[in-house]
């Protein structure tokens, strides 16, 4: 169901006559804004790869498949393309999707387009969680999922009756979702291709906006739809990894199992063209049949939101699924030994956390041998239960411009901010010093037990040689960790040289060192600067107002 969403007050109200009909032959430029640097951006790795970005914007190419066939669509990715005024002027309509972390770049594009007199339309997670903020910069804003509503929106744009803001109330049937327009992408610019099987998650984690945006009842495509999308990618010549982008692939265990069984057959029939990775909840360890099916379907690794070893914090955040076994180290080991390499997310800053949490997190990560462990500060995203709770408690910083989980939290934490940020800095430094990083990586490969059904991507020899040469030059000869680099490479070749899956993943880990080891140092510097700024602000707030004003003037000078 589609209905206009009243917002009060509307920023700079625009009368309907300001939006004339665009006609049936609309020229559209779809833009994916740039991301800020992050742990999962793998910017350091991309320095050694021919590609320029990790994954393309699945939301935009899905909406592109919903557009009328008469629309002329061009897709631009700001991760590797400069958005020029000429590009904006060549369009009748600028369409943007953006996550919360991309919102500043999205705002910049929207403001430029508006200054050039171009119509703008935005959807996606940021628009869905902060429509009033998006409305300040865009002509049209869509809240929610597009599949069942976009035909009506497209007609309204063509006829000049489009609303400023739409809310899509119903959750669309995923079996009606079209094959995304992968043909619009520069395939050579990405390291992996996204495919979405389901949306929604059955759990109730307090800090998660997935359940508020996409619902707690997982909705899935049919296996036939997924095979169709994979056949499309094969037909376009794609041969690298495929990311099943579900926020919880096992939200519906029975449907995930049915898909994996059919995927396994499809892989055999097509000579294993793709390897997969995805995100899942920790209760995957309780599903041996599903684990075996994922391995048979050529899933290589899985991201898991472990968050914390603290049972108090898990209870506080309602992440009850991580409390069921009582031994999360054992749960991770079960998944690793079943054939899926594990990477994970961790959070500090829960109300129950004290100054010991940083060392407890480090010990857990070392025990589980999780090489890629993203640890960050708890944030309260708009629409989440956590956001509403801290707002009720008078702790929310509504003017916060936090972009990442390394920014100061957007609410008052129980643990003082300097202790929180410096503790996180210490945790990251401990995890991403060269010796502990490579040692943990080697142990993870020893524990991981891939099966013969797990086949790495088949890339040209010229590609692999190019990446190897770049790695040896940047990491083996020029990096500050070159001794540990060669030591790890020696162990990788001697221990796993005859095991293709471990050799492939081990080399990925080797490349990733150039990102994690360097980026963690940058983060540590940023965290210290944030601490100093916070302490300065706290100090000036306790002195005479006139003196505080003088200090501010001096700082500006």
Coordinates of C-alpha atoms in Angstrom, one line a residue:
X1 CA 0.0 0.0 0.0
X2 CA 1.3 3.4 -1.0
X3 CA 0.3 6.6 0.8
X4 CA 1.7 10.1 1.3
X5 CA 3.4 10.6 4.6
X6 CA 2.7 14.0 6.2
X7 CA 5.6 15.6 7.9
X8 CA 5.4 18.6 10.1
X9 CA 6.9 21.0 9.6
X10 CA 7.9 20.4 5.9
X11 CA 11.2 22.1 5.1
X12 CA 10.8 24.7 2.3
X13 CA 7.4 23.5 1.1
X14 CA 7.2 23.2 -2.6
X15 CA 3.8 23.6 -4.4
X16 CA 2.7 20.8 -6.6
X17 CA 2.8 23.1 -9.7
X18 CA 6.6 23.4 -9.2
X19 CA 6.9 19.8 -10.4
X20 CA 5.7 19.6 -14.0
X21 CA 5.2 16.3 -15.8
X22 CA 8.4 14.6 -16.9
X23 CA 6.8 12.7 -19.7
X24 CA 7.3 9.1 -20.7
X25 CA 10.9 9.3 -21.9
X26 CA 12.6 10.3 -18.7
X27 CA 16.4 10.5 -18.7
X28 CA 17.5 9.2 -15.4
X29 CA 20.9 9.3 -13.7
X30 CA 21.1 6.9 -10.7
X31 CA 23.9 7.8 -8.3
X32 CA 25.5 5.7 -5.5
X33 CA 27.2 8.2 -3.1
X34 CA 30.7 7.6 -1.8
X35 CA 31.3 5.9 1.5
X36 CA 33.6 7.2 4.2
X37 CA 36.6 5.0 4.9
X38 CA 35.7 2.0 7.0
X39 CA 37.0 -1.4 8.2
X40 CA 34.7 -3.1 5.7
X41 CA 35.6 -0.8 2.8
X42 CA 38.9 -2.6 2.4
X43 CA 40.5 0.5 0.9
X44 CA 44.0 -0.8 1.5
X45 CA 43.2 -4.0 -0.4
X46 CA 41.7 -2.1 -3.4
X47 CA 45.1 -0.4 -3.8
X48 CA 46.4 -3.8 -5.1
X49 CA 43.4 -4.9 -7.1
X50 CA 42.3 -3.9 -10.6
X51 CA 38.8 -3.2 -9.2
X52 CA 37.8 0.1 -7.6
X53 CA 35.0 -0.9 -5.1
X54 CA 33.8 -3.9 -3.2
X55 CA 30.1 -4.2 -4.2
X56 CA 27.7 -2.2 -6.3
X57 CA 24.3 -0.7 -5.3
X58 CA 21.8 -3.5 -5.4
X59 CA 18.9 -1.2 -4.4
X60 CA 19.4 1.1 -7.3
X61 CA 19.7 -1.6 -9.9
X62 CA 16.6 -3.3 -8.4
X63 CA 14.6 0.0 -8.7
X64 CA 16.0 0.4 -12.3
X65 CA 14.4 -3.0 -13.1
X66 CA 11.1 -1.5 -11.8
X67 CA 11.3 1.6 -14.0
X68 CA 9.2 1.9 -17.2
X69 CA 11.1 0.5 -20.3
X70 CA 10.8 4.0 -21.9
X71 CA 13.1 5.5 -19.2
X72 CA 16.7 5.9 -20.3
X73 CA 18.8 5.0 -17.2
X74 CA 22.5 5.6 -16.5
X75 CA 24.1 4.4 -13.3
X76 CA 27.0 6.2 -11.7
X77 CA 29.0 5.1 -8.6
X78 CA 30.8 7.9 -6.8
X79 CA 33.3 5.3 -5.4
X80 CA 35.2 5.5 -8.7
X81 CA 33.3 8.1 -10.8
X82 CA 33.4 11.8 -10.5
X83 CA 29.9 13.3 -10.6
X84 CA 30.2 16.3 -13.0
X85 CA 27.7 19.0 -13.5
X86 CA 27.4 17.8 -17.1
X87 CA 26.2 14.4 -15.8
X88 CA 23.5 16.0 -13.7
X89 CA 22.4 18.4 -16.5
X90 CA 22.0 15.5 -18.9
X91 CA 19.2 14.0 -16.7
X92 CA 15.6 14.9 -16.1
X93 CA 15.6 13.0 -12.8
X94 CA 18.4 12.3 -10.4
X95 CA 17.7 9.2 -8.3
X96 CA 19.8 8.3 -5.2
X97 CA 19.9 5.6 -2.7
X98 CA 22.0 6.0 0.4
X99 CA 22.9 4.4 3.7
X100 CA 23.3 6.5 6.8
X101 CA 27.1 6.6 6.4
X102 CA 26.7 8.0 2.9
X103 CA 24.3 10.8 3.8
X104 CA 26.8 13.7 3.6
X105 CA 27.8 12.8 0.1
X106 CA 24.2 12.2 -0.8
X107 CA 23.3 15.7 0.5
X108 CA 26.1 17.2 -1.6
X109 CA 24.8 15.5 -4.8
X110 CA 21.2 16.5 -4.1
X111 CA 22.1 20.1 -3.4
X112 CA 24.2 20.3 -6.6
X113 CA 21.3 18.9 -8.6
X114 CA 18.8 21.3 -7.1
X115 CA 21.1 24.2 -7.8
X116 CA 21.2 23.1 -11.4
X117 CA 17.4 22.9 -11.6
X118 CA 17.2 19.1 -11.7
X119 CA 14.5 17.0 -10.1
X120 CA 15.8 14.7 -7.3
X121 CA 14.4 11.5 -5.8
X122 CA 15.9 9.5 -2.9
X123 CA 15.1 6.2 -1.3
X124 CA 17.1 3.6 0.7
X125 CA 18.0 3.2 4.4
X126 CA 18.9 6.8 5.2
X127 CA 15.7 8.2 3.6
X128 CA 13.6 5.5 5.3
X129 CA 15.1 6.2 8.8
X130 CA 15.3 10.0 8.5
X131 CA 12.7 11.2 5.9
X132 CA 12.6 14.7 7.3
X133 CA 16.4 15.1 6.9
X134 CA 16.2 13.7 3.4
X135 CA 13.4 16.1 2.5
X136 CA 15.5 19.1 3.3
X137 CA 17.6 18.3 0.2
X138 CA 15.5 16.1 -2.2
X139 CA 12.3 16.9 -4.1
X140 CA 10.9 13.4 -3.6
X141 CA 11.5 10.9 -0.8
X142 CA 10.5 7.3 -0.6
X143 CA 10.3 5.5 2.7
X144 CA 10.2 1.7 2.5
X145 CA 10.6 -0.9 -0.2
X146 CA 9.8 -0.2 -3.8
X147 CA 8.7 -3.4 -5.5
X148 CA 4.9 -3.1 -5.2
X149 CA 4.7 0.7 -5.2
X150 CA 7.1 2.1 -7.7
X151 CA 4.9 1.7 -10.8
X152 CA 2.4 4.2 -9.3
X153 CA 5.3 6.5 -8.3
X154 CA 6.7 6.3 -11.9
X155 CA 3.3 7.2 -13.4
X156 CA 3.0 10.2 -11.0
X157 CA 6.5 11.5 -12.0
X158 CA 5.6 11.2 -15.7
X159 CA 2.2 12.9 -15.2
X160 CA 3.3 15.6 -12.7
X161 CA 1.4 14.4 -9.7
X162 CA 4.2 13.0 -7.6
X163 CA 4.1 13.6 -3.9
X164 CA 7.1 15.0 -2.0
X165 CA 7.1 12.1 0.4
X166 CA 5.8 8.6 0.1
X167 CA 5.6 5.9 2.7
X168 CA 5.3 2.3 1.6
X169 CA 3.4 0.7 4.4
X170 CA 3.2 -3.0 3.3
X171 CA 6.2 -5.2 3.0
X172 CA 6.4 -6.4 -0.6
X173 CA 6.2 -10.0 -1.7
X174 CA 9.8 -10.9 -2.6
X175 CA 8.6 -13.5 -5.2
X176 CA 7.5 -10.5 -7.3
X177 CA 10.9 -8.8 -7.2
X178 CA 12.5 -8.5 -10.6
X179 CA 16.0 -9.5 -11.7
X180 CA 18.2 -6.4 -11.0
X181 CA 19.6 -4.5 -13.9
X182 CA 23.2 -5.9 -13.6
X183 CA 23.7 -4.8 -17.2
X184 CA 23.9 -1.2 -15.9
X185 CA 27.0 -1.9 -13.9
X186 CA 30.7 -1.6 -14.7
X187 CA 31.3 -5.2 -13.7
X188 CA 35.1 -4.8 -14.0
X189 CA 35.1 -2.2 -11.2
X190 CA 33.8 -4.5 -8.4
X191 CA 35.2 -7.4 -6.4
X192 CA 31.9 -9.1 -5.8
X193 CA 28.3 -9.0 -7.0
X194 CA 25.3 -8.8 -4.6
X195 CA 22.3 -11.1 -4.8
X196 CA 19.4 -10.8 -2.2
X197 CA 17.5 -13.8 -1.2
X198 CA 15.4 -12.4 1.7
X199 CA 14.7 -9.3 3.8
X200 CA 13.8 -9.0 7.4
X201 CA 15.0 -10.8 10.6
X202 CA 13.0 -12.6 13.3
X203 CA 15.1 -11.3 16.2
X204 CA 14.7 -8.1 18.3
X205 CA 18.2 -6.6 18.8
X206 CA 17.6 -3.2 20.4
X207 CA 20.3 -1.4 18.3
X208 CA 19.3 -2.8 14.9
X209 CA 17.3 -0.8 12.3
X210 CA 16.9 -3.8 10.0
X211 CA 13.9 -5.1 11.9
X212 CA 12.3 -1.6 11.9
X213 CA 12.9 -1.0 8.2
X214 CA 12.3 -4.4 6.8
X215 CA 10.3 -6.1 9.5
X216 CA 10.7 -9.2 11.7
X217 CA 9.0 -11.6 9.4
X218 CA 11.6 -12.7 6.8
X219 CA 10.4 -12.7 3.2
X220 CA 12.2 -14.6 0.6
X221 CA 12.5 -15.1 -3.1
X222 CA 12.1 -18.5 -4.6
X223 CA 15.2 -20.6 -5.5
X224 CA 14.2 -20.3 -9.1
X225 CA 14.5 -16.5 -8.9
X226 CA 18.0 -16.7 -7.4
X227 CA 19.1 -19.2 -10.1
X228 CA 17.7 -16.7 -12.7
X229 CA 19.8 -13.9 -11.2
X230 CA 22.9 -16.1 -11.1
X231 CA 22.3 -17.1 -14.7
X232 CA 22.1 -13.4 -15.6
X233 CA 25.5 -12.7 -14.0
X234 CA 27.0 -15.7 -15.7
X235 CA 25.7 -14.5 -19.0
X236 CA 27.3 -11.1 -18.4
X237 CA 30.6 -12.8 -17.8
X238 CA 30.9 -12.5 -14.0
X239 CA 33.3 -15.1 -12.5
X240 CA 34.2 -13.7 -9.1
X241 CA 32.5 -13.9 -5.7
X242 CA 28.8 -13.4 -5.0
X243 CA 27.6 -11.8 -1.8
X244 CA 24.2 -13.0 -0.6
X245 CA 23.4 -9.6 1.0
X246 CA 20.6 -10.7 3.4
X247 CA 21.0 -9.2 6.8
X248 CA 20.3 -12.6 8.2
X249 CA 20.5 -15.3 5.6
X250 CA 19.0 -17.9 8.0
X251 CA 16.1 -15.7 9.2
X252 CA 13.9 -18.4 7.7
X253 CA 15.9 -21.6 8.2
X254 CA 13.7 -23.8 6.1
X255 CA 13.8 -21.6 3.1
X256 CA 17.5 -21.0 3.4
X257 CA 18.0 -24.8 3.5
X258 CA 15.8 -25.3 0.4
X259 CA 17.8 -22.7 -1.5
X260 CA 21.2 -24.2 -0.6
X261 CA 20.2 -27.6 -1.7
X262 CA 19.2 -26.3 -5.1
X263 CA 22.3 -24.1 -5.3
X264 CA 24.4 -27.2 -4.7
X265 CA 22.9 -28.9 -7.7
X266 CA 23.1 -25.7 -9.8
X267 CA 26.8 -25.4 -8.9
X268 CA 27.6 -28.9 -10.1
X269 CA 25.6 -28.4 -13.3
X270 CA 27.6 -25.2 -14.1
X271 CA 31.0 -26.3 -12.9
X272 CA 31.0 -24.2 -9.7
X273 CA 31.1 -20.7 -11.4
X274 CA 30.7 -18.8 -8.1
X275 CA 31.6 -18.9 -4.4
X276 CA 29.3 -17.3 -1.9
X277 CA 29.5 -15.4 1.3
X278 CA 26.8 -14.0 3.5
X279 CA 25.6 -12.7 6.9
X280 CA 23.9 -14.9 9.5
X281 CA 23.1 -15.1 13.2
X282 CA 25.1 -17.2 15.6
X283 CA 22.4 -19.8 15.9
X284 CA 23.6 -21.1 12.6
X285 CA 25.8 -23.3 14.8
X286 CA 22.7 -25.1 15.9
X287 CA 21.7 -26.1 12.3
X288 CA 24.1 -28.9 11.2
X289 CA 21.9 -29.7 8.1
X290 CA 21.9 -26.1 7.0
X291 CA 25.7 -25.8 7.6
X292 CA 26.3 -28.8 5.4
X293 CA 24.0 -27.5 2.7
X294 CA 25.7 -24.1 2.7
X295 CA 29.1 -25.8 2.3
X296 CA 27.8 -28.0 -0.5
X297 CA 26.5 -24.9 -2.2
X298 CA 30.0 -23.3 -2.1
X299 CA 29.6 -20.8 0.6
X300 CA 33.1 -20.0 1.8
X301 CA 32.7 -17.6 4.8
X302 CA 30.0 -15.9 6.9
X303 CA 29.8 -12.7 8.8
X304 CA 28.2 -13.0 12.3
X305 CA 27.1 -10.3 14.6
X306 CA 28.6 -11.7 17.8
X307 CA 28.7 -8.2 19.4
X308 CA 30.1 -9.0 22.9
X309 CA 31.1 -11.8 25.2
X310 CA 29.1 -10.0 28.0
X311 CA 25.9 -11.9 28.8
X312 CA 24.7 -8.7 30.6
X313 CA 25.1 -6.6 27.4
X314 CA 23.4 -9.3 25.3
X315 CA 20.4 -9.3 27.7
X316 CA 20.3 -5.5 27.8
X317 CA 20.3 -5.3 23.9
X318 CA 17.8 -8.2 23.6
X319 CA 20.2 -10.2 21.5
X320 CA 18.9 -13.4 23.1
X321 CA 19.9 -15.7 20.2
X322 CA 23.5 -15.3 21.3
X323 CA 22.6 -16.4 24.9
X324 CA 21.0 -19.8 24.0
X325 CA 24.1 -22.0 24.0
X326 CA 25.9 -20.4 26.9
X327 CA 29.3 -20.9 25.1
X328 CA 29.7 -18.6 22.1
X329 CA 33.3 -19.7 21.6
X330 CA 32.1 -23.2 21.0
X331 CA 29.4 -22.0 18.7
X332 CA 32.0 -20.2 16.5
X333 CA 34.2 -23.3 16.5
X334 CA 31.3 -25.5 15.3
X335 CA 30.8 -23.2 12.3
X336 CA 34.5 -23.1 11.5
X337 CA 34.9 -26.8 11.7
X338 CA 31.8 -27.4 9.6
X339 CA 33.4 -25.5 6.7
X340 CA 32.6 -21.8 7.0
X341 CA 35.3 -19.3 7.9
X342 CA 34.0 -16.8 10.3
X343 CA 34.3 -13.0 10.4
X344 CA 32.4 -11.0 12.9
X345 CA 31.2 -7.7 14.4
X346 CA 31.8 -6.5 18.0
X347 CA 30.4 -3.6 19.9
X348 CA 31.5 -1.7 23.0
X349 CA 29.6 0.9 24.9
X350 CA 26.6 -1.0 26.2
X351 CA 25.2 0.4 29.5
X352 CA 26.5 -2.7 31.4
X353 CA 30.0 -2.4 30.0
X354 CA 32.8 -1.4 32.3
X355 CA 36.5 -0.8 31.7
X356 CA 37.2 -4.5 31.5
X357 CA 35.2 -5.0 28.3
X358 CA 38.0 -4.2 26.0
X359 CA 40.3 -6.9 27.3
X360 CA 37.4 -9.3 27.4
X361 CA 36.6 -8.6 23.7
X362 CA 40.2 -9.1 22.8
X363 CA 40.4 -12.4 24.6
X364 CA 37.2 -13.7 23.0
X365 CA 38.5 -12.7 19.5
X366 CA 41.8 -14.4 20.1
X367 CA 40.1 -17.6 21.4
X368 CA 37.8 -17.8 18.4
X369 CA 40.6 -16.9 16.0
X370 CA 38.4 -14.4 14.2
X371 CA 40.8 -12.7 11.9
X372 CA 38.5 -10.0 10.5
X373 CA 36.9 -8.6 13.7
X374 CA 35.2 -5.2 13.3
X375 CA 34.9 -3.7 16.8
X376 CA 33.2 -0.4 17.1
X377 CA 31.2 1.9 19.4
X378 CA 27.5 1.4 20.0
X379 CA 25.4 3.9 18.1
X380 CA 21.6 4.4 18.3
X381 CA 20.3 4.5 14.7
X382 CA 17.0 6.3 14.1
X383 CA 13.9 4.1 14.3
X384 CA 15.5 1.6 16.6
X385 CA 14.3 0.6 20.0
X386 CA 17.6 1.8 21.4
X387 CA 17.1 5.3 19.8
X388 CA 13.7 5.6 21.4
X389 CA 14.9 4.4 24.8
X390 CA 17.8 6.8 25.1
X391 CA 15.6 9.6 23.8
X392 CA 13.0 8.9 26.5
X393 CA 15.8 8.9 29.1
X394 CA 17.1 12.3 27.9
X395 CA 20.4 10.8 26.7
X396 CA 20.1 11.2 22.9
X397 CA 22.3 13.7 21.0
X398 CA 19.8 14.5 18.2
X399 CA 22.3 16.8 16.5
X400 CA 25.0 14.1 16.3
X401 CA 26.7 13.7 13.0
X402 CA 28.3 10.3 13.8
X403 CA 29.2 8.6 10.5
X404 CA 30.7 5.3 11.7
X405 CA 31.1 3.1 14.7
X406 CA 34.4 4.9 15.4
X407 CA 32.6 8.2 16.0
X408 CA 31.6 9.2 19.5
X409 CA 28.3 7.7 20.4
X410 CA 25.1 9.7 19.6
X411 CA 23.9 9.3 23.2
X412 CA 25.3 9.7 26.7
X413 CA 27.0 6.4 27.6
X414 CA 27.4 5.0 31.1
X415 CA 31.1 4.5 30.5
X416 CA 32.7 7.9 30.1
X417 CA 33.5 8.8 26.5
X418 CA 37.3 9.1 26.9
X419 CA 37.5 5.7 28.5
X420 CA 35.2 4.2 25.8
X421 CA 37.1 5.7 22.9
X422 CA 40.6 5.0 24.3
X423 CA 39.6 1.5 25.3
X424 CA 38.4 0.9 21.7
X425 CA 41.7 2.3 20.4
X426 CA 43.6 -0.1 22.6
X427 CA 41.5 -3.0 21.5
X428 CA 42.0 -2.3 17.8
X429 CA 45.7 -1.8 18.3
X430 CA 46.0 -5.1 20.0
X431 CA 44.1 -6.9 17.3
X432 CA 45.8 -5.3 14.4
X433 CA 49.4 -5.3 15.2
X434 CA 51.2 -7.4 12.6
X435 CA 52.3 -10.3 14.8
X436 CA 48.9 -11.0 16.5
X437 CA 47.0 -10.4 13.3
X438 CA 49.0 -12.9 11.2
X439 CA 49.2 -15.4 14.1
X440 CA 45.4 -15.3 14.5
X441 CA 45.0 -15.6 10.7
X442 CA 47.2 -18.7 10.6
X443 CA 45.3 -20.3 13.4
X444 CA 42.0 -19.5 11.7
X445 CA 43.1 -21.3 8.6
X446 CA 44.2 -24.3 10.6
X447 CA 40.9 -24.6 12.4
X448 CA 38.7 -24.0 9.3
X449 CA 37.8 -27.2 7.6
X450 CA 36.7 -26.6 4.0
X451 CA 35.2 -29.4 1.9
X452 CA 35.9 -30.6 -1.6
X453 CA 32.7 -28.8 -2.7
X454 CA 34.1 -25.4 -1.8
X455 CA 35.8 -24.1 -4.9
X456 CA 37.5 -20.7 -5.1
X457 CA 36.6 -18.3 -7.9
X458 CA 38.2 -19.2 -11.2
X459 CA 40.0 -16.0 -12.2
X460 CA 42.5 -15.6 -15.1
X461 CA 46.1 -16.4 -14.3
X462 CA 47.0 -12.9 -15.6
X463 CA 44.7 -11.4 -12.9
X464 CA 46.2 -13.4 -10.1
X465 CA 49.8 -12.7 -11.2
X466 CA 49.0 -8.9 -11.3
X467 CA 47.6 -9.0 -7.8
X468 CA 50.5 -11.1 -6.5
X469 CA 53.0 -8.7 -8.0
X470 CA 51.2 -5.7 -6.5
X471 CA 51.1 -7.4 -3.1
X472 CA 54.8 -8.3 -3.1
X473 CA 55.7 -4.7 -4.0
X474 CA 53.4 -2.9 -1.6
X475 CA 53.4 -5.3 1.3
X476 CA 56.6 -7.5 0.9
X477 CA 59.0 -4.7 0.0
X478 CA 57.5 -1.3 1.1
X479 CA 55.3 -2.0 4.2
X480 CA 56.4 -1.6 7.8
X481 CA 55.2 -5.2 8.4
X482 CA 57.2 -6.9 5.6
X483 CA 58.9 -9.5 7.8
X484 CA 55.6 -10.7 9.1
X485 CA 54.3 -10.7 5.5
X486 CA 56.9 -13.0 4.2
X487 CA 56.7 -15.3 7.3
X488 CA 52.9 -15.7 6.8
X489 CA 53.3 -16.3 3.1
X490 CA 55.9 -19.0 3.7
X491 CA 53.5 -20.7 6.2
X492 CA 50.6 -20.4 3.8
X493 CA 52.5 -22.0 0.9
X494 CA 54.1 -24.8 3.0
X495 CA 51.0 -25.7 5.1
X496 CA 48.2 -25.2 2.6
X497 CA 49.8 -25.1 -0.9
X498 CA 47.8 -28.2 -1.9
X499 CA 44.5 -27.0 -0.5
X500 CA 43.0 -24.6 -3.0
X501 CA 40.3 -23.2 -0.7
X502 CA 42.7 -22.4 2.2
X503 CA 45.4 -21.1 -0.2
X504 CA 42.8 -18.7 -1.8
X505 CA 41.4 -17.5 1.5
X506 CA 44.8 -17.2 3.1
X507 CA 45.9 -15.0 0.2
X508 CA 42.8 -12.8 0.7
X509 CA 43.8 -12.5 4.4
X510 CA 47.3 -11.6 3.4
X511 CA 46.1 -8.8 1.2
X512 CA 43.7 -7.6 3.9
X513 CA 46.6 -6.9 6.2
X514 CA 47.4 -3.9 4.1
X515 CA 44.0 -2.5 5.0
X516 CA 43.5 -3.6 8.6
X517 CA 47.0 -2.9 9.9
X518 CA 47.2 0.6 8.4
X519 CA 43.6 1.7 8.9
X520 CA 43.5 0.6 12.6
X521 CA 46.4 3.1 13.2
X522 CA 44.4 5.9 11.5
X523 CA 41.4 5.0 13.6
X524 CA 43.5 5.1 16.8
X525 CA 44.6 8.7 15.9
X526 CA 41.1 9.8 15.2
X527 CA 39.8 8.3 18.4
X528 CA 42.5 10.1 20.4
X529 CA 41.5 13.4 18.7
X530 CA 37.9 12.8 19.5
X531 CA 38.9 12.2 23.1
X532 CA 40.8 15.4 23.3
X533 CA 38.0 17.4 21.7
X534 CA 35.5 15.9 24.2
X535 CA 37.7 16.6 27.2
X536 CA 38.3 20.2 26.0
X537 CA 34.5 20.6 25.5
X538 CA 33.9 19.3 29.0
X539 CA 36.5 21.6 30.5
X540 CA 35.2 24.7 28.9
X541 CA 31.6 23.9 29.9
X542 CA 32.6 24.1 33.6
X543 CA 34.4 27.5 33.4
X544 CA 33.1 31.0 33.3
X545 CA 31.0 31.6 30.1
X546 CA 33.0 34.6 29.1
X547 CA 36.3 32.7 29.4
X548 CA 34.8 29.8 27.4
X549 CA 33.8 32.2 24.6
X550 CA 37.3 33.7 24.6
X551 CA 38.8 30.2 24.3
X552 CA 36.5 29.4 21.4
X553 CA 37.6 32.6 19.6
X554 CA 41.2 31.8 20.2
X555 CA 40.8 28.3 18.9
X556 CA 39.2 29.7 15.7
X557 CA 42.1 32.1 15.2

